[in-house]
């Protein structure tokens, strides 16, 4: 039956700020679970019967990683266990009650390893010099030992997409090599598998999720206060690019999964030395002087959000 012309229709109700925040939080949770699940699937990070050691620093990223892995654990078609591990490095003023209190409240199995690496780092590294290198090596050795003691089959670290891009640029700028941070790797001693479930997650999503969840963030007083770190400088550059050129970081990240070795310069990856003209056309070969063409396109996420404009080389 048609609506009378003089009928009064109700205007759509305006959502309150709380309702908007709740809706945005649900969308973000869905996106985080989807992208972490995709990374786990793409790189076969977690398998039946795994015991995952989730390394907890007390920062936004490790809190997010633990939270999302626990959500996926409940719905996964396979069984795996989680144990949260924190390394208390005896930093002065470190609030050592925060993580245990949080993990107990959440019902998470956890282990706190206490090792005074802070004194070692401060004794060995001159004042004003970067402490991250030594600190990370000490942490890694200790965590490998703890993984053995706890019977863990995988070690999960909270590095996200922006960490991976930062590592790529740092190696290019200061190391003279094209090297990133793989989502999954076998440790140097061949005994441990390290995974990075947040590999597809941009940092801004972990920032927002930590705010929504009100995680009890613990600042790092050892290295987090070093304002001159090259990693922080490169991170600022990436964040600036993300604001000025939406889609650039997504395109950079995709390029790490689409490496054309014949168009790099590493003779270990391609035999340039013996390359000769054969006179036989190769349908898969490259046309040497084709001009690059670029198109702008919008890349919508699965939940309908627009990620921004990405530039694609055709």
Short mmCIF file of C-alpha atoms in Angstrom, two decimals:
data_model
loop_
_atom_site.label_atom_id
_atom_site.label_comp_id
_atom_site.label_asym_id
_atom_site.label_seq_id
_atom_site.Cartn_x
_atom_site.Cartn_y
_atom_site.Cartn_z
CA UNK A 1 0.00 0.00 0.00
CA UNK A 2 1.55 3.36 -1.00
CA UNK A 3 2.50 5.78 1.74
CA UNK A 4 0.19 8.85 1.93
CA UNK A 5 1.83 12.07 0.77
CA UNK A 6 1.18 13.72 4.13
CA UNK A 7 2.52 10.80 6.21
CA UNK A 8 5.21 11.70 8.71
CA UNK A 9 8.37 9.62 8.35
CA UNK A 10 10.89 9.27 11.14
CA UNK A 11 14.32 10.69 10.53
CA UNK A 12 17.15 8.17 10.96
CA UNK A 13 18.47 8.22 14.51
CA UNK A 14 21.88 9.82 14.95
CA UNK A 15 24.33 7.48 16.62
CA UNK A 16 25.93 8.65 19.83
CA UNK A 17 29.70 8.86 20.12
CA UNK A 18 29.72 5.69 22.23
CA UNK A 19 27.69 3.80 19.61
CA UNK A 20 29.98 5.04 16.83
CA UNK A 21 33.05 3.96 18.79
CA UNK A 22 31.52 0.53 19.40
CA UNK A 23 30.72 0.12 15.73
CA UNK A 24 34.23 1.17 14.71
CA UNK A 25 35.71 -1.21 17.30
CA UNK A 26 33.71 -4.12 15.86
CA UNK A 27 34.90 -3.29 12.35
CA UNK A 28 38.50 -3.05 13.53
CA UNK A 29 38.25 -6.36 15.42
CA UNK A 30 36.89 -8.04 12.31
CA UNK A 31 39.72 -6.60 10.21
CA UNK A 32 42.42 -7.59 12.70
CA UNK A 33 41.14 -11.15 12.96
CA UNK A 34 40.85 -11.44 9.18
CA UNK A 35 44.35 -10.12 8.46
CA UNK A 36 46.06 -12.09 11.24
CA UNK A 37 44.22 -15.20 10.06
CA UNK A 38 45.31 -14.54 6.48
CA UNK A 39 48.96 -14.18 7.50
CA UNK A 40 48.79 -17.39 9.53
CA UNK A 41 47.29 -19.21 6.54
CA UNK A 42 49.59 -17.70 3.89
CA UNK A 43 52.76 -18.66 5.76
CA UNK A 44 51.52 -21.75 7.63
CA UNK A 45 52.46 -20.11 10.92
CA UNK A 46 50.38 -22.29 13.25
CA UNK A 47 49.77 -26.02 12.93
CA UNK A 48 47.84 -28.68 14.80
CA UNK A 49 49.21 -29.24 18.30
CA UNK A 50 51.49 -26.18 18.33
CA UNK A 51 52.35 -24.49 21.60
CA UNK A 52 52.82 -20.82 20.81
CA UNK A 53 55.06 -18.69 23.00
CA UNK A 54 53.59 -15.19 22.69
CA UNK A 55 56.33 -12.75 23.61
CA UNK A 56 54.88 -9.93 25.69
CA UNK A 57 56.82 -6.68 26.01
CA UNK A 58 53.93 -4.79 27.56
CA UNK A 59 53.55 -2.61 24.46
CA UNK A 60 50.49 -2.09 22.26
CA UNK A 61 51.63 -4.57 19.60
CA UNK A 62 52.22 -7.56 21.86
CA UNK A 63 48.94 -6.92 23.70
CA UNK A 64 47.12 -6.80 20.34
CA UNK A 65 48.85 -9.97 19.13
CA UNK A 66 47.89 -11.93 22.25
CA UNK A 67 44.31 -10.66 22.16
CA UNK A 68 43.73 -11.53 18.49
CA UNK A 69 45.45 -14.92 18.71
CA UNK A 70 43.18 -15.84 21.62
CA UNK A 71 40.12 -14.83 19.60
CA UNK A 72 41.30 -16.94 16.65
CA UNK A 73 42.18 -19.84 18.97
CA UNK A 74 38.51 -20.15 19.93
CA UNK A 75 37.32 -20.46 16.34
CA UNK A 76 40.27 -22.20 14.66
CA UNK A 77 39.70 -25.61 13.04
CA UNK A 78 42.89 -26.86 14.70
CA UNK A 79 44.01 -27.05 18.33
CA UNK A 80 46.94 -24.99 19.57
CA UNK A 81 48.01 -23.71 22.97
CA UNK A 82 49.20 -20.26 23.98
CA UNK A 83 51.58 -19.25 26.74
CA UNK A 84 52.41 -15.57 27.24
CA UNK A 85 56.05 -14.90 28.16
CA UNK A 86 57.50 -11.66 29.47
CA UNK A 87 61.17 -10.97 30.03
CA UNK A 88 61.62 -8.74 33.07
CA UNK A 89 64.96 -7.06 32.28
CA UNK A 90 65.13 -5.33 35.68
CA UNK A 91 64.79 -1.84 34.32
CA UNK A 92 64.61 0.71 37.15
CA UNK A 93 61.02 1.51 37.99
CA UNK A 94 59.61 -1.30 35.85
CA UNK A 95 56.07 -2.05 37.11
CA UNK A 96 56.47 -5.82 37.32
CA UNK A 97 52.94 -6.39 38.64
CA UNK A 98 51.06 -5.03 35.61
CA UNK A 99 51.46 -7.90 33.16
CA UNK A 100 50.93 -10.73 35.68
CA UNK A 101 47.80 -9.00 37.00
CA UNK A 102 46.42 -8.52 33.48
CA UNK A 103 47.21 -12.08 32.34
CA UNK A 104 45.70 -13.63 35.46
CA UNK A 105 42.54 -11.56 34.99
CA UNK A 106 42.31 -12.76 31.37
CA UNK A 107 42.89 -16.39 32.31
CA UNK A 108 46.03 -16.63 30.17
CA UNK A 109 48.76 -19.17 30.93
CA UNK A 110 51.96 -17.14 31.37
CA UNK A 111 55.59 -17.20 32.45
CA UNK A 112 57.69 -14.27 33.68
CA UNK A 113 61.43 -14.68 33.08
CA UNK A 114 63.58 -12.41 35.21
CA UNK A 115 67.06 -11.64 33.84
CA UNK A 116 69.04 -8.47 34.57
CA UNK A 117 69.99 -7.57 31.00
CA UNK A 118 69.52 -3.88 31.81
CA UNK A 119 72.73 -3.75 33.88
CA UNK A 120 74.66 -5.58 31.15
CA UNK A 121 73.51 -3.20 28.43
CA UNK A 122 74.19 -0.09 30.50
CA UNK A 123 77.65 -1.40 31.43
CA UNK A 124 78.67 -2.38 27.90
CA UNK A 125 77.12 0.40 25.78
CA UNK A 126 78.61 3.90 26.20
CA UNK A 127 76.24 6.64 27.33
CA UNK A 128 74.36 8.14 24.40
CA UNK A 129 74.92 5.16 22.09
CA UNK A 130 72.12 2.96 20.77
CA UNK A 131 71.35 0.04 23.06
CA UNK A 132 68.91 -1.84 20.79
CA UNK A 133 71.41 -4.16 19.11
CA UNK A 134 72.85 -5.69 22.27
CA UNK A 135 69.53 -5.65 24.08
CA UNK A 136 67.78 -7.56 21.28
CA UNK A 137 70.54 -10.18 21.08
CA UNK A 138 70.37 -10.80 24.82
CA UNK A 139 66.56 -11.00 24.73
CA UNK A 140 66.60 -13.39 21.79
CA UNK A 141 69.02 -15.82 23.46
CA UNK A 142 66.98 -15.82 26.67
CA UNK A 143 63.66 -16.30 24.90
CA UNK A 144 65.02 -19.23 22.88
CA UNK A 145 66.07 -20.89 26.14
CA UNK A 146 62.67 -20.25 27.72
CA UNK A 147 60.93 -21.68 24.64
CA UNK A 148 62.90 -24.90 25.09
CA UNK A 149 62.07 -25.05 28.78
CA UNK A 150 58.35 -24.53 28.18
CA UNK A 151 58.19 -26.95 25.24
CA UNK A 152 57.02 -24.29 22.81
CA UNK A 153 57.04 -25.13 19.11
CA UNK A 154 56.65 -21.55 17.80
CA UNK A 155 57.78 -18.15 19.08
CA UNK A 156 55.39 -15.32 18.18
CA UNK A 157 56.73 -11.77 17.98
CA UNK A 158 54.56 -8.66 17.71
CA UNK A 159 56.18 -6.99 14.69
CA UNK A 160 53.62 -5.43 12.36
CA UNK A 161 53.60 -4.30 8.73
CA UNK A 162 55.25 -0.95 9.47
CA UNK A 163 58.08 -2.68 11.39
CA UNK A 164 58.70 -4.83 8.31
CA UNK A 165 58.81 -1.79 6.02
CA UNK A 166 61.09 0.07 8.45
CA UNK A 167 63.49 -2.87 8.46
CA UNK A 168 63.57 -2.96 4.67
CA UNK A 169 64.41 0.76 4.44
CA UNK A 170 66.94 0.62 7.29
CA UNK A 171 68.79 -2.20 5.55
CA UNK A 172 68.75 -0.27 2.28
CA UNK A 173 69.80 3.07 3.79
CA UNK A 174 72.40 1.85 6.28
CA UNK A 175 73.19 -1.79 5.47
CA UNK A 176 73.49 -1.72 1.70
CA UNK A 177 71.24 -4.75 1.25
CA UNK A 178 67.68 -5.60 0.27
CA UNK A 179 66.54 -7.38 3.42
CA UNK A 180 63.29 -7.18 5.28
CA UNK A 181 61.74 -9.00 8.23
CA UNK A 182 60.10 -12.30 7.19
CA UNK A 183 56.73 -13.33 8.61
CA UNK A 184 58.16 -16.75 9.44
CA UNK A 185 61.73 -17.93 9.86
CA UNK A 186 63.87 -20.64 11.37
CA UNK A 187 66.35 -19.39 13.97
CA UNK A 188 70.09 -19.40 13.33
CA UNK A 189 70.58 -22.50 15.47
CA UNK A 190 67.89 -24.34 13.49
CA UNK A 191 65.93 -25.19 16.63
CA UNK A 192 63.17 -22.59 16.70
CA UNK A 193 60.47 -21.27 14.38
CA UNK A 194 59.71 -17.57 14.80
CA UNK A 195 56.41 -16.20 13.52
CA UNK A 196 55.01 -12.68 13.14
CA UNK A 197 51.20 -12.96 13.07
CA UNK A 198 50.78 -9.15 12.76
CA UNK A 199 52.74 -9.06 9.48
CA UNK A 200 49.74 -7.69 7.54
CA UNK A 201 48.62 -5.25 10.25
CA UNK A 202 49.47 -1.51 9.98
CA UNK A 203 50.68 0.10 13.19
CA UNK A 204 47.78 2.54 13.29
CA UNK A 205 45.43 -0.43 13.79
CA UNK A 206 47.33 -1.69 16.84
CA UNK A 207 47.33 1.86 18.24
CA UNK A 208 43.57 2.10 17.82
CA UNK A 209 42.88 -1.40 19.16
CA UNK A 210 45.00 -0.75 22.25
CA UNK A 211 42.93 2.38 22.89
CA UNK A 212 39.63 0.55 22.45
CA UNK A 213 40.74 -2.30 24.73
CA UNK A 214 42.48 -0.02 27.22
CA UNK A 215 45.48 -2.33 27.52
CA UNK A 216 47.78 -1.50 30.47
CA UNK A 217 50.69 -0.35 28.30
CA UNK A 218 54.15 -0.46 29.87
CA UNK A 219 56.67 2.00 28.35
CA UNK A 220 60.21 0.80 27.61
CA UNK A 221 62.56 3.02 29.60
CA UNK A 222 65.67 1.35 28.21
CA UNK A 223 65.39 1.98 24.49
CA UNK A 224 62.01 3.64 23.99
CA UNK A 225 63.34 6.93 25.31
CA UNK A 226 66.14 7.13 22.73
CA UNK A 227 64.83 9.80 20.38
CA UNK A 228 67.72 9.58 17.91
CA UNK A 229 67.15 5.99 16.82
CA UNK A 230 67.26 5.59 13.04
CA UNK A 231 64.28 3.21 13.27
CA UNK A 232 62.20 5.97 14.85
CA UNK A 233 63.29 8.44 12.18
CA UNK A 234 62.37 6.02 9.38
CA UNK A 235 59.09 5.28 11.15
CA UNK A 236 58.25 8.99 11.18
CA UNK A 237 59.04 9.16 7.47
CA UNK A 238 56.67 6.27 6.74
CA UNK A 239 53.90 7.84 8.81
CA UNK A 240 54.38 11.12 6.95
CA UNK A 241 54.18 9.31 3.61
CA UNK A 242 51.01 7.54 4.75
CA UNK A 243 49.36 10.90 5.46
CA UNK A 244 50.52 12.64 2.29
CA UNK A 245 50.26 9.72 -0.13
CA UNK A 246 47.51 7.26 0.91
CA UNK A 247 48.23 3.79 -0.45
CA UNK A 248 52.00 4.19 -0.71
CA UNK A 249 52.78 1.90 2.24
CA UNK A 250 50.36 -0.74 0.96
CA UNK A 251 52.11 -0.64 -2.43
CA UNK A 252 55.56 -0.86 -0.82
CA UNK A 253 54.47 -3.83 1.26
CA UNK A 254 53.02 -5.64 -1.77
CA UNK A 255 56.32 -5.14 -3.59
CA UNK A 256 58.07 -7.25 -0.95
CA UNK A 257 55.83 -10.14 -2.01
CA UNK A 258 56.36 -9.52 -5.72
CA UNK A 259 60.12 -9.55 -6.25
CA UNK A 260 61.37 -9.75 -9.85
CA UNK A 261 64.90 -11.10 -9.39
CA UNK A 262 65.83 -10.68 -13.05
CA UNK A 263 65.42 -6.93 -12.64
CA UNK A 264 67.55 -6.55 -9.56
CA UNK A 265 71.36 -6.74 -9.57
CA UNK A 266 72.23 -9.74 -7.43
CA UNK A 267 74.23 -12.28 -9.50
CA UNK A 268 73.52 -14.92 -6.86
CA UNK A 269 69.82 -14.74 -7.77
CA UNK A 270 70.16 -14.43 -11.53
CA UNK A 271 72.91 -15.46 -13.94
CA UNK A 272 73.56 -12.14 -15.66
CA UNK A 273 77.10 -13.20 -16.57
CA UNK A 274 76.01 -15.95 -18.98
CA UNK A 275 72.91 -14.16 -20.32
CA UNK A 276 72.99 -14.19 -24.13
CA UNK A 277 70.59 -13.56 -26.96
CA UNK A 278 69.15 -16.88 -28.18
CA UNK A 279 67.06 -15.61 -31.08
CA UNK A 280 64.09 -17.46 -29.62
CA UNK A 281 61.15 -15.41 -28.42
CA UNK A 282 60.17 -15.94 -24.81
CA UNK A 283 56.50 -15.16 -24.06
CA UNK A 284 57.42 -14.71 -20.40
CA UNK A 285 60.38 -12.48 -21.19
CA UNK A 286 60.61 -8.74 -20.71
CA UNK A 287 60.36 -6.09 -23.41
CA UNK A 288 63.42 -4.00 -22.69
CA UNK A 289 62.10 -0.58 -23.64
CA UNK A 290 58.44 -0.78 -22.70
CA UNK A 291 57.44 2.47 -20.97
CA UNK A 292 56.11 2.14 -17.43
CA UNK A 293 52.43 2.94 -17.15
CA UNK A 294 50.73 3.80 -13.90
CA UNK A 295 47.08 3.77 -12.94
CA UNK A 296 45.43 5.04 -9.80
CA UNK A 297 42.88 2.77 -8.23
CA UNK A 298 41.02 2.45 -4.98
CA UNK A 299 41.65 -0.70 -2.99
CA UNK A 300 38.54 -1.52 -0.90
CA UNK A 301 38.97 -3.80 2.09
CA UNK A 302 36.71 -6.81 2.56
CA UNK A 303 34.67 -4.95 5.16
CA UNK A 304 33.99 -2.09 2.78
CA UNK A 305 36.56 0.36 4.12
CA UNK A 306 38.62 2.20 1.54
CA UNK A 307 42.32 1.75 2.16
CA UNK A 308 43.21 4.64 -0.12
CA UNK A 309 44.64 5.24 -3.57
CA UNK A 310 47.32 2.79 -4.62
CA UNK A 311 49.58 3.24 -7.62
CA UNK A 312 49.92 0.11 -9.70
CA UNK A 313 52.59 -0.49 -12.33
CA UNK A 314 51.18 -2.18 -15.39
#
